[in-house]
Tab-separated table of N, CA, C and O in Angstrom:
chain	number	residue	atom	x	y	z
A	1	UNK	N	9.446	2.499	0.059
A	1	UNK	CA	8.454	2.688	-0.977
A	1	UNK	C	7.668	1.412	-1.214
A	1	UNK	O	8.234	0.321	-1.157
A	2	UNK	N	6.173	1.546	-1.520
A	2	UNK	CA	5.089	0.414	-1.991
A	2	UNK	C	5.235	0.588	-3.220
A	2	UNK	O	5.468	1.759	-3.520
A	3	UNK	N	5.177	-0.286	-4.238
A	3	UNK	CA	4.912	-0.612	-5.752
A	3	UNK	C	3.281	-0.969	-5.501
A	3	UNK	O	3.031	-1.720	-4.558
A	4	UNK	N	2.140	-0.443	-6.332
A	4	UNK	CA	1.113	-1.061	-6.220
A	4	UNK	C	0.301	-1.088	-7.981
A	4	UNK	O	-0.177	-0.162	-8.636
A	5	UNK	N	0.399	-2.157	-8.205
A	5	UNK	CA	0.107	-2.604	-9.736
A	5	UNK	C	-1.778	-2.867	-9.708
A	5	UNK	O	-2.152	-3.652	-8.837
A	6	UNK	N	-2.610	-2.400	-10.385
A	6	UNK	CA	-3.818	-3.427	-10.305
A	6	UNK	C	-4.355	-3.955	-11.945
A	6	UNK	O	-3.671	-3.479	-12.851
A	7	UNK	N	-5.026	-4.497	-12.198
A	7	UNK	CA	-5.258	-5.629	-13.224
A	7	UNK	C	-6.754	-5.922	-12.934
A	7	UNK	O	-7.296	-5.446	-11.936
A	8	UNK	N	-7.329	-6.608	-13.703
A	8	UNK	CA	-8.402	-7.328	-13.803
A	8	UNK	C	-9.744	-6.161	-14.307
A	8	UNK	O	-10.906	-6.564	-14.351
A	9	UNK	N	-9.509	-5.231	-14.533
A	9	UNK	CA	-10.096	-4.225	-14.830
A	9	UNK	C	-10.753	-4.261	-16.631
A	9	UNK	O	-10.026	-4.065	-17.605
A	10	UNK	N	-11.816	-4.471	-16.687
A	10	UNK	CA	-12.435	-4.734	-18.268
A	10	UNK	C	-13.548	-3.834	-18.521
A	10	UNK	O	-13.500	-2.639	-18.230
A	11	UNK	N	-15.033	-4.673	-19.320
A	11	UNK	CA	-16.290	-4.749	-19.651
A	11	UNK	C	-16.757	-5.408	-19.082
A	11	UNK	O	-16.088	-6.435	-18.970
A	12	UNK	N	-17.721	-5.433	-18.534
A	12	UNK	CA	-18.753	-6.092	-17.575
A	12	UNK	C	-20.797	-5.838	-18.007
A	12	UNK	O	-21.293	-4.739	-18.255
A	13	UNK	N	-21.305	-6.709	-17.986
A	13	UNK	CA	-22.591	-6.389	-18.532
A	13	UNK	C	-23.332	-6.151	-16.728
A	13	UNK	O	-22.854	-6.621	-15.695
A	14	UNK	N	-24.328	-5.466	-16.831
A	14	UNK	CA	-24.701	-4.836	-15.941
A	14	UNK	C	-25.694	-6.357	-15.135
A	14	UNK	O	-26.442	-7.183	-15.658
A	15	UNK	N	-25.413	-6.241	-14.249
A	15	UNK	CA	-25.755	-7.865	-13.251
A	15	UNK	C	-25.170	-8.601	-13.117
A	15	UNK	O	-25.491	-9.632	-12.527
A	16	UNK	N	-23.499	-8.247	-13.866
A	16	UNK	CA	-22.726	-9.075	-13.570
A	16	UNK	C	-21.261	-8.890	-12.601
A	16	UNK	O	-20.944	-8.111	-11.701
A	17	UNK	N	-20.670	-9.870	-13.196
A	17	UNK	CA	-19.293	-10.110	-12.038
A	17	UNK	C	-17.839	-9.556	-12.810
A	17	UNK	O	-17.432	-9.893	-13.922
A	18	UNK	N	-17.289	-8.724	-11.968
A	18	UNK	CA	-16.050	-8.962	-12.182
A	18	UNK	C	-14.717	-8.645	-11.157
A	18	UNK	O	-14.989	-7.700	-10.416
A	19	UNK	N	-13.399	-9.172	-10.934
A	19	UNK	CA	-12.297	-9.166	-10.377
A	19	UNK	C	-11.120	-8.089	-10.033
A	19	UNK	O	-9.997	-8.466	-10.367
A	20	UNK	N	-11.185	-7.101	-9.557
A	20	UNK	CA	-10.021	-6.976	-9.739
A	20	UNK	C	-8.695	-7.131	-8.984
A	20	UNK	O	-8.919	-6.715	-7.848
A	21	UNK	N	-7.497	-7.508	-9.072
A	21	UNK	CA	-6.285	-7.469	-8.215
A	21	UNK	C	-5.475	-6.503	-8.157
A	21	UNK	O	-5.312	-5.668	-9.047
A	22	UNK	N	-4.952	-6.544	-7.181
A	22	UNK	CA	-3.589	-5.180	-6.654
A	22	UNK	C	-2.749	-6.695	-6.285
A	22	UNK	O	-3.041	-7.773	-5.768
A	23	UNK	N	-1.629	-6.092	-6.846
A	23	UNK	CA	-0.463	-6.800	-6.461
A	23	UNK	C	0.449	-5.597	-5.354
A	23	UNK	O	0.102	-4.437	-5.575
A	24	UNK	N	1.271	-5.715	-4.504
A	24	UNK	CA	1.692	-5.200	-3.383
A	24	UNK	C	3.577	-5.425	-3.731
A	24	UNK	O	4.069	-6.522	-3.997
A	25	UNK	N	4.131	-4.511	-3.669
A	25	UNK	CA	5.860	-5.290	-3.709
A	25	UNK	C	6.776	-3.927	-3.314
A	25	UNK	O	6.406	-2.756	-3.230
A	26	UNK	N	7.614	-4.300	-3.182
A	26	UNK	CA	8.841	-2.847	-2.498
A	26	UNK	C	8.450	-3.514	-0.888
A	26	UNK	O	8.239	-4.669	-0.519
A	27	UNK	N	8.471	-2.142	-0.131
A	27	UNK	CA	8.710	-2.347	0.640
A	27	UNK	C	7.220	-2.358	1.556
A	27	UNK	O	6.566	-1.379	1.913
A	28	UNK	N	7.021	-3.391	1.725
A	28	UNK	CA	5.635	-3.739	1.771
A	28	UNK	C	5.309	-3.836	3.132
A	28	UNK	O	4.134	-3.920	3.491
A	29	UNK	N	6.700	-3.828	4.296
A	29	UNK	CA	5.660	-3.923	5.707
A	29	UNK	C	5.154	-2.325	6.052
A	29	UNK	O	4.780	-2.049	7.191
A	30	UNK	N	5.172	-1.469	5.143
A	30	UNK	CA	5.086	-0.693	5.701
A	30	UNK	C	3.208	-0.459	5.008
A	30	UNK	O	2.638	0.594	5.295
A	31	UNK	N	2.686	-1.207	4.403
A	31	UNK	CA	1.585	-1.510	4.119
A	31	UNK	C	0.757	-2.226	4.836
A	31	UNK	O	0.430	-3.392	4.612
A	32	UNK	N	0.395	-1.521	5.735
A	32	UNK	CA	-0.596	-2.822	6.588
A	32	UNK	C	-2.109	-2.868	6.636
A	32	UNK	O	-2.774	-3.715	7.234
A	33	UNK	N	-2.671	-1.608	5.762
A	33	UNK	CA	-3.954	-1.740	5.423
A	33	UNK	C	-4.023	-1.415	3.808
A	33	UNK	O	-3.375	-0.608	3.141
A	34	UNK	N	-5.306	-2.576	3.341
A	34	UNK	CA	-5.236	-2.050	1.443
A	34	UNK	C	-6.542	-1.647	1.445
A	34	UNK	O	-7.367	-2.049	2.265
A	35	UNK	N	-6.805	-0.741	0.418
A	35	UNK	CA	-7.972	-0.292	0.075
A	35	UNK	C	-8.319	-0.748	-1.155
A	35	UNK	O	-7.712	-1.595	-1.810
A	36	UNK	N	-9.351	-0.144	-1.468
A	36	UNK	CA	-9.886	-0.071	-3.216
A	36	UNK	C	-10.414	1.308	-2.839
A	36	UNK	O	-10.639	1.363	-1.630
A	37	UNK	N	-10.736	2.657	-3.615
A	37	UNK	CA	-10.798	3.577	-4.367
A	37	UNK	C	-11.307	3.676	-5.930
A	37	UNK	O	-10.767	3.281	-6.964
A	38	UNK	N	-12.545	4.350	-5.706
A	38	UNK	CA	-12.915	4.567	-7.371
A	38	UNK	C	-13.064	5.912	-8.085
A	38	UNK	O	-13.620	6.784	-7.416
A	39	UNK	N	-12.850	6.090	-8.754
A	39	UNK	CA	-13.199	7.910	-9.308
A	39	UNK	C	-13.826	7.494	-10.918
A	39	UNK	O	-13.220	7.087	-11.909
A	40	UNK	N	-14.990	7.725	-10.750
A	40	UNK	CA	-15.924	8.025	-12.393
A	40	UNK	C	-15.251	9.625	-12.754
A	40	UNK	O	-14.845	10.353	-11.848
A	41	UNK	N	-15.212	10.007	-14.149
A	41	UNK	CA	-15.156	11.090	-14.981
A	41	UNK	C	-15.739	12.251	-14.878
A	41	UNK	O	-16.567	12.724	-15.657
A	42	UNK	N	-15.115	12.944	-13.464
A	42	UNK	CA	-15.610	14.390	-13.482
A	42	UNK	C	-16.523	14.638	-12.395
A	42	UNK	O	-17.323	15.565	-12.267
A	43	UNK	N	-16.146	13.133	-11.212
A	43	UNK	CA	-16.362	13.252	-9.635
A	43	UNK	C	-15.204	13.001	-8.881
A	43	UNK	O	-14.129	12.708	-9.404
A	44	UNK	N	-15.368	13.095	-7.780
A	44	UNK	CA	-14.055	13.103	-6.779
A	44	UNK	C	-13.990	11.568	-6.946
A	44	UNK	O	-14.782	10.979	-7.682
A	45	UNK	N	-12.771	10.769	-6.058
A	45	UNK	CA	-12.506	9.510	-5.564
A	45	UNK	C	-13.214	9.389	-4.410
A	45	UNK	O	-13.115	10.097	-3.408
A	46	UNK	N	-14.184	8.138	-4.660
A	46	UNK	CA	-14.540	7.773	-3.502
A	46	UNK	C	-14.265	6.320	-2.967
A	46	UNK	O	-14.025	5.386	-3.732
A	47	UNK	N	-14.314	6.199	-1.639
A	47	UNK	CA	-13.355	5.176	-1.009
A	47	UNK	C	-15.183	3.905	-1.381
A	47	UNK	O	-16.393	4.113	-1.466
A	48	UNK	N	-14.105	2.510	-1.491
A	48	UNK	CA	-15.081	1.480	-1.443
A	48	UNK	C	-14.800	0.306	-0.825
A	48	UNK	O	-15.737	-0.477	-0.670
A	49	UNK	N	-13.658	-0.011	-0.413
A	49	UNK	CA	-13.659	-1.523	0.198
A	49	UNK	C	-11.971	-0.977	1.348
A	49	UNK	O	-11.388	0.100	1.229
A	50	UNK	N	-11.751	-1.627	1.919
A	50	UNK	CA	-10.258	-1.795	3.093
A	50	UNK	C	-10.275	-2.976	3.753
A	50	UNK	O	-11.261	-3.663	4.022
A	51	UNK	N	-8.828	-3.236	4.070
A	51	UNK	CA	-9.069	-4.610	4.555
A	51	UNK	C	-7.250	-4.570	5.549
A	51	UNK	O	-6.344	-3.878	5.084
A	52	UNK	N	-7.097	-5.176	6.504
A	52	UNK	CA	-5.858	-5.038	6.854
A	52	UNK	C	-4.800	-6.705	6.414
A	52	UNK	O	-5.448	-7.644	5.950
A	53	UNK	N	-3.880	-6.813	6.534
A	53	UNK	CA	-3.372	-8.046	6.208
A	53	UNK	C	-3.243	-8.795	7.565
A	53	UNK	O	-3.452	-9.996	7.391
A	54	UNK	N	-2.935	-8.447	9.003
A	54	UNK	CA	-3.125	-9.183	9.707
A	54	UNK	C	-4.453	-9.927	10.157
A	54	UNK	O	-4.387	-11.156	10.162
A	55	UNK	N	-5.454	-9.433	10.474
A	55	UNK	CA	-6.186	-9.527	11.135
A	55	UNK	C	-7.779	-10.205	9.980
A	55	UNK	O	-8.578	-11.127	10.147
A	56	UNK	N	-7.626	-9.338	9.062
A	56	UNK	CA	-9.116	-9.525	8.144
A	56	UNK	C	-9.713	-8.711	7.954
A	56	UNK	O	-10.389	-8.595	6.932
A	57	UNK	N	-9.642	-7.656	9.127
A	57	UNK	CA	-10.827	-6.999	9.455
A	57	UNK	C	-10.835	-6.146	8.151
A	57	UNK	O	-9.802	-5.710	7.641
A	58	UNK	N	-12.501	-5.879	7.490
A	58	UNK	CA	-12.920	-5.388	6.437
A	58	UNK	C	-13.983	-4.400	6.760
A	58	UNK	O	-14.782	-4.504	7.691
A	59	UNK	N	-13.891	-3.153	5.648
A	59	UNK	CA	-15.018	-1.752	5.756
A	59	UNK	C	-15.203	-1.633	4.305
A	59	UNK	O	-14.372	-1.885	3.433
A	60	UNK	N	-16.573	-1.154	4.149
A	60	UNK	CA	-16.832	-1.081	2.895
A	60	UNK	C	-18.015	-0.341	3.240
A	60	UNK	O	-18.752	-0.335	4.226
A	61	UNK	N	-17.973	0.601	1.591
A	61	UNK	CA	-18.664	1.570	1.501
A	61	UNK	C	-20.556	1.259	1.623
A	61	UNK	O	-21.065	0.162	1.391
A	62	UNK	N	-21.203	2.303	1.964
A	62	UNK	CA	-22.451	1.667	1.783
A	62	UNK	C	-22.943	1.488	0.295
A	62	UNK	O	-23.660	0.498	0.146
A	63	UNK	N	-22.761	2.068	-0.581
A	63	UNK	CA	-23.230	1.959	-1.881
A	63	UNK	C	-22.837	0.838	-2.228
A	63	UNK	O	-23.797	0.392	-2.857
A	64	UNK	N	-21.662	-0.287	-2.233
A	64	UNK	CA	-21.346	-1.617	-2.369
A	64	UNK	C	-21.018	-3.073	-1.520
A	64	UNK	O	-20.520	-4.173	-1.759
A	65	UNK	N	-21.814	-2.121	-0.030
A	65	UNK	CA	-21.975	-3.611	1.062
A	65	UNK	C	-22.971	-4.446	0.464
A	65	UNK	O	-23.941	-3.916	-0.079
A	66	UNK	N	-22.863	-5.530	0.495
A	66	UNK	CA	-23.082	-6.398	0.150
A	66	UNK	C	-23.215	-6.954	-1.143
A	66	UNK	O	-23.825	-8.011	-1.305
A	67	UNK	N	-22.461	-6.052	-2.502
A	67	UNK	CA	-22.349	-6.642	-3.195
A	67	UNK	C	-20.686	-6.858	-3.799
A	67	UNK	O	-20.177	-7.692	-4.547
A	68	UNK	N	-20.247	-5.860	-3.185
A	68	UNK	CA	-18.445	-6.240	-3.242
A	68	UNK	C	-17.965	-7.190	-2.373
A	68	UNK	O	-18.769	-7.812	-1.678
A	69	UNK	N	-17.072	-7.350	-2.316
A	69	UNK	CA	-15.853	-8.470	-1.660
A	69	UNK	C	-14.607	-8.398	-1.411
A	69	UNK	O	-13.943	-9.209	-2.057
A	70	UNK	N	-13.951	-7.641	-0.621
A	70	UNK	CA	-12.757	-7.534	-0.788
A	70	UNK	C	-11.746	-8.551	-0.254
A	70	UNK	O	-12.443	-9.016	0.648
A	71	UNK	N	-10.751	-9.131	-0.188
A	71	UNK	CA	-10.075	-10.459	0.375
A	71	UNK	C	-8.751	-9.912	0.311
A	71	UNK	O	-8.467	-8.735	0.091
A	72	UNK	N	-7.784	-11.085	0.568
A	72	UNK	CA	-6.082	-10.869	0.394
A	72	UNK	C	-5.843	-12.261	0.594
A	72	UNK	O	-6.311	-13.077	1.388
A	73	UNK	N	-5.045	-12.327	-0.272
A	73	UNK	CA	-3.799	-13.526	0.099
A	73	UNK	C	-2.636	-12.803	0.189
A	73	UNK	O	-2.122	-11.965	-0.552
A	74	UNK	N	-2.221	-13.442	1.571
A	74	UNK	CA	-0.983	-12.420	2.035
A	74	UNK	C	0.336	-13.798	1.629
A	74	UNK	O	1.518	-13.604	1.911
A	75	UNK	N	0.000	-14.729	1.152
A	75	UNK	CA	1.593	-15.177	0.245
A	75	UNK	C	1.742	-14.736	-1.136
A	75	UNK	O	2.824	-14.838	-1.714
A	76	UNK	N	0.705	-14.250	-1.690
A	76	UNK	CA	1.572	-13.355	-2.676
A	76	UNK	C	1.513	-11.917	-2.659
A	76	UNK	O	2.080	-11.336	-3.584
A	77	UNK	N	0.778	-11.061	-1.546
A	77	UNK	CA	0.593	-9.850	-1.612
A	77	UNK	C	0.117	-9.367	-2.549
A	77	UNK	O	0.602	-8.643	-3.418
A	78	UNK	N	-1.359	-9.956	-2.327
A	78	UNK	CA	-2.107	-9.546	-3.578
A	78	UNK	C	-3.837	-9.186	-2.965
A	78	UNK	O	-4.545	-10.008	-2.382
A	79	UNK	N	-4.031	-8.458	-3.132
A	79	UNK	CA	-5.954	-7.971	-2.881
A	79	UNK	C	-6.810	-7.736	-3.540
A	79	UNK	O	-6.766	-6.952	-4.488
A	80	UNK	N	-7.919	-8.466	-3.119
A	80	UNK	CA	-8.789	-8.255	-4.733
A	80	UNK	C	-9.660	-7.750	-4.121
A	80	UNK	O	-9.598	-7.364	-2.953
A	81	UNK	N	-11.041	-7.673	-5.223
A	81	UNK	CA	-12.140	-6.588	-4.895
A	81	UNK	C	-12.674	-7.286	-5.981
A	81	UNK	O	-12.428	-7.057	-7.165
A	82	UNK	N	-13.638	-8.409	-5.395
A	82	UNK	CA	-15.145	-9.005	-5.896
A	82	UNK	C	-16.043	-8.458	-6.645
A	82	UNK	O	-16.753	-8.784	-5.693
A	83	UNK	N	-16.620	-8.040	-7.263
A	83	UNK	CA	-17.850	-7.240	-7.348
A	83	UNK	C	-19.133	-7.993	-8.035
A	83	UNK	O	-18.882	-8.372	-9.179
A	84	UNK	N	-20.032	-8.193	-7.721
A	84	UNK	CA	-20.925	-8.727	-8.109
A	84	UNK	C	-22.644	-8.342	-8.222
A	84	UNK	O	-22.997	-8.399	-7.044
A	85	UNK	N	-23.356	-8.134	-8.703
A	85	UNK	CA	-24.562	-7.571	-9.154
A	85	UNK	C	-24.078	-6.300	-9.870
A	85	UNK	O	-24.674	-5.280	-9.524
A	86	UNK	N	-23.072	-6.148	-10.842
A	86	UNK	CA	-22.972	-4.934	-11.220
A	86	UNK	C	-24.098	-3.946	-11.669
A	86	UNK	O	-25.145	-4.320	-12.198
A	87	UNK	N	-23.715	-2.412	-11.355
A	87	UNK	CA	-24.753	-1.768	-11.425
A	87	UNK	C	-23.800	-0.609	-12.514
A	87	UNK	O	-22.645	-0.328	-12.193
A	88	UNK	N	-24.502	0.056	-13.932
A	88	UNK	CA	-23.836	1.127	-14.093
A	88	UNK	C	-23.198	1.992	-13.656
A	88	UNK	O	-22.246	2.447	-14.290
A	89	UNK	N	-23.636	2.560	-12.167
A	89	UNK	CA	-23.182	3.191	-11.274
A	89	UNK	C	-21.789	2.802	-11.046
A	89	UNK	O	-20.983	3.670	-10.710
A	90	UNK	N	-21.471	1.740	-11.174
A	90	UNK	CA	-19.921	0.869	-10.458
A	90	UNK	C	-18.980	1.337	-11.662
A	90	UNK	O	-17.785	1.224	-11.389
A	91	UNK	N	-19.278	1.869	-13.016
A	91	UNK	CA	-18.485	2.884	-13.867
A	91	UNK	C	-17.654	3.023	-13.066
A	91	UNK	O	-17.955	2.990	-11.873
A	92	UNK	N	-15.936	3.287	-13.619
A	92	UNK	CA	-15.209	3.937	-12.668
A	92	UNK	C	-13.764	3.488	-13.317
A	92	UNK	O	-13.699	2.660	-14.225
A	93	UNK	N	-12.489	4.203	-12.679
A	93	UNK	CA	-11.369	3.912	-12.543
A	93	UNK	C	-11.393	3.363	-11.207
A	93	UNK	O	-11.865	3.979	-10.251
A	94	UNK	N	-10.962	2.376	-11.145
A	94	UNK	CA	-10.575	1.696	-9.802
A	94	UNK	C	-9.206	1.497	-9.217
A	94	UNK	O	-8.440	0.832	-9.914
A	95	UNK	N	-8.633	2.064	-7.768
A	95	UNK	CA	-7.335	2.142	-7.412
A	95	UNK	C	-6.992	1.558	-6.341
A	95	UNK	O	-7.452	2.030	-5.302
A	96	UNK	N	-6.332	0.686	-6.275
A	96	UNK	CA	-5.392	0.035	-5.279
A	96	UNK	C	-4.605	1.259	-4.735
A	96	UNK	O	-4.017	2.037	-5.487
A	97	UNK	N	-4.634	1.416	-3.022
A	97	UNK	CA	-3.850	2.210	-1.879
A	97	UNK	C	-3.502	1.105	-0.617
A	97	UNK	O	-4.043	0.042	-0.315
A	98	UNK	N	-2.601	1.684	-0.152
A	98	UNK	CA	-2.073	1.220	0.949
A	98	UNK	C	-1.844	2.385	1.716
A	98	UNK	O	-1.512	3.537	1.434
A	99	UNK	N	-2.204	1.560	3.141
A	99	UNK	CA	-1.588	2.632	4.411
A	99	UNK	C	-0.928	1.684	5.427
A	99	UNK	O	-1.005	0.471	5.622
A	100	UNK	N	-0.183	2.793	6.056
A	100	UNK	CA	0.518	2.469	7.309
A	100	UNK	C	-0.218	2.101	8.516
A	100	UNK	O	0.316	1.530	9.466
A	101	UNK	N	-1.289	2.392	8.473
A	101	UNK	CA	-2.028	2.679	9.626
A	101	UNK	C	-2.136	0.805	9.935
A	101	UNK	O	-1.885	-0.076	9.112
A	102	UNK	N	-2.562	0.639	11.296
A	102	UNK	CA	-2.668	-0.355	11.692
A	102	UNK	C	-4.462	-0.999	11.877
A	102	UNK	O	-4.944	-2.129	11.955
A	103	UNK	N	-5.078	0.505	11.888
A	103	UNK	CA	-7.135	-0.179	11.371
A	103	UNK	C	-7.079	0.406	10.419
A	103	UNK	O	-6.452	1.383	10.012
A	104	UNK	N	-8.122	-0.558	9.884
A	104	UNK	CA	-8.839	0.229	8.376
A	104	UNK	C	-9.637	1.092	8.428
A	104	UNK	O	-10.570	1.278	9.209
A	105	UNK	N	-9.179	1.805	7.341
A	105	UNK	CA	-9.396	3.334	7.396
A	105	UNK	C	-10.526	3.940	5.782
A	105	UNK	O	-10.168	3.523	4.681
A	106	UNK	N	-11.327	4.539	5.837
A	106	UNK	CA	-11.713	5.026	4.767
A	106	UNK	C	-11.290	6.165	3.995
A	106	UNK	O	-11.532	6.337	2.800
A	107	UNK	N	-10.408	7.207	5.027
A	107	UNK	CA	-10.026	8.353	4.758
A	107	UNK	C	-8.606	8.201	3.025
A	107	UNK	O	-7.691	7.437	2.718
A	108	UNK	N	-9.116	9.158	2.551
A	108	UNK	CA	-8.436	8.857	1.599
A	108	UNK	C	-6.925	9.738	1.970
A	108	UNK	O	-5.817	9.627	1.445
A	109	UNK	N	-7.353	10.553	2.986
A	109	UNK	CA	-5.534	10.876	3.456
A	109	UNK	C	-4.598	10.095	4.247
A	109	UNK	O	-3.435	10.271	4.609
A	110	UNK	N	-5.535	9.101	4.416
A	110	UNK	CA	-4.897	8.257	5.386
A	110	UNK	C	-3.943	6.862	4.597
A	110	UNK	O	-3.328	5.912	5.081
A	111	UNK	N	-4.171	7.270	3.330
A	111	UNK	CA	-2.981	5.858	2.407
A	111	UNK	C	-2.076	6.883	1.832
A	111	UNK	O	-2.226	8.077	1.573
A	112	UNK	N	-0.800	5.808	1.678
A	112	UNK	CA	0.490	6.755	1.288
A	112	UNK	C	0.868	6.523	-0.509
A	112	UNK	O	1.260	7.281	-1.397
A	113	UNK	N	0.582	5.369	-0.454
A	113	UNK	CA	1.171	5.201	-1.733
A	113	UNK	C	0.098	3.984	-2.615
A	113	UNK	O	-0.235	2.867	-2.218
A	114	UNK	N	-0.339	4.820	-4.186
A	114	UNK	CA	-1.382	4.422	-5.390
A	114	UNK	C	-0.870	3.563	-6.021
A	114	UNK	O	0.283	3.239	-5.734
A	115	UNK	N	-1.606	2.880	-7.145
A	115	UNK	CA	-1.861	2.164	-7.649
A	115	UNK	C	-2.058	3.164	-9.222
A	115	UNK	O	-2.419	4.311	-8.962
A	116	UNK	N	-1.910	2.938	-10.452
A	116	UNK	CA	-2.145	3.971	-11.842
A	116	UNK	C	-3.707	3.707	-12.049
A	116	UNK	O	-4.486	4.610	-12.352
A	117	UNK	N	-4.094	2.339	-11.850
A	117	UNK	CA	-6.049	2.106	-11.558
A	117	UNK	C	-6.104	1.383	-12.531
A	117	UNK	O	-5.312	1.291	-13.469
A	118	UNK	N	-6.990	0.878	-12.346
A	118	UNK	CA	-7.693	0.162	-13.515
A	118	UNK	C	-9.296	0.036	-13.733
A	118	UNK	O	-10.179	-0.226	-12.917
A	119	UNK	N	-9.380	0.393	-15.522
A	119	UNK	CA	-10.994	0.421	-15.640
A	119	UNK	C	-11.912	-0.189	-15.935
A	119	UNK	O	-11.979	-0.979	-16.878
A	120	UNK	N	-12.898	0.135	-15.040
A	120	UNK	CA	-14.343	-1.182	-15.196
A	120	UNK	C	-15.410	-0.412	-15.671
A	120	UNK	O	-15.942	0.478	-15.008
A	121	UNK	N	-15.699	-0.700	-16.682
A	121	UNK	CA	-17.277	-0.431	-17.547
A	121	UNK	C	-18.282	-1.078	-17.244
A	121	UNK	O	-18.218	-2.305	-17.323
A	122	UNK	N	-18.818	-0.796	-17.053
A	122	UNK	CA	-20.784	-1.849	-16.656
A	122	UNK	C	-21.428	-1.471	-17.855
A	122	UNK	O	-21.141	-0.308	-18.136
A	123	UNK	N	-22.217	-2.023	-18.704
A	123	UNK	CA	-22.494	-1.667	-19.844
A	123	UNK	C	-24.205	-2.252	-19.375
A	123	UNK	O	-24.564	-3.229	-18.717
A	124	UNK	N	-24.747	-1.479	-19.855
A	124	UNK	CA	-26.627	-1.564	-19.676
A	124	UNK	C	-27.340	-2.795	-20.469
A	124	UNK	O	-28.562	-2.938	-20.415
């Protein structure tokens, strides 16, 4: 089993920045790609950032290339998700996933085990 905690989740004024982290713990090699995941109030989840822990390699959605960031520090098993030029649109519950898989993946069937989310407001 993955434990996946995330944090950094607030108010944000619209053009601006904010952080969030997934912390990673249990049994964690079986995590070898992390995502971020968002779902606004009364749309599906849609996928926004992945990243694997060996390698780097990163995918991200088109609605937030180039203004997200996703990273890892793999000594504490932790992944964040940058965001910067906020746009109202970026509203959302935001969720830390992990998969087994060995590339990064956008498919949301393709991670095994969530994160409870955490929420970011963009305020106008």
């Amino acid at each position: 089993q993955v434990q996946l905690v995330e944090s950094g989740g607030g108010l944000a004024q619209a053009g601006g920045s904010l952080r969030v982290s997934c912390v990673a713990s249990g049994r964690t090699s079986s995590a070898r790609v992390m995502g971020w995941f968002r779902q606004h109030p009364g749309k599906e989840r849609e996928f926004v950032a992945a990243i694997d822990w060996d390698g780097g390699a990163t995918d991200y959605a088109e609605s937030v290339k180039d203004r997200f960031t996703i990273s890892r520090d793999n000594a504490k098993n932790t992944v964040y998700l940058q965001m910067e030029s906020l746009k109202s649109d970026d509203t959302s519950v935001y969720y830390c996933a992990a998969s087994s898989l060995v590339v990064v993946t956008s498919s949301e069937g393709n991670y095994d085990y969530w994160g409870q989310g955490t929420r970011v407001i963009v305020s106008s």
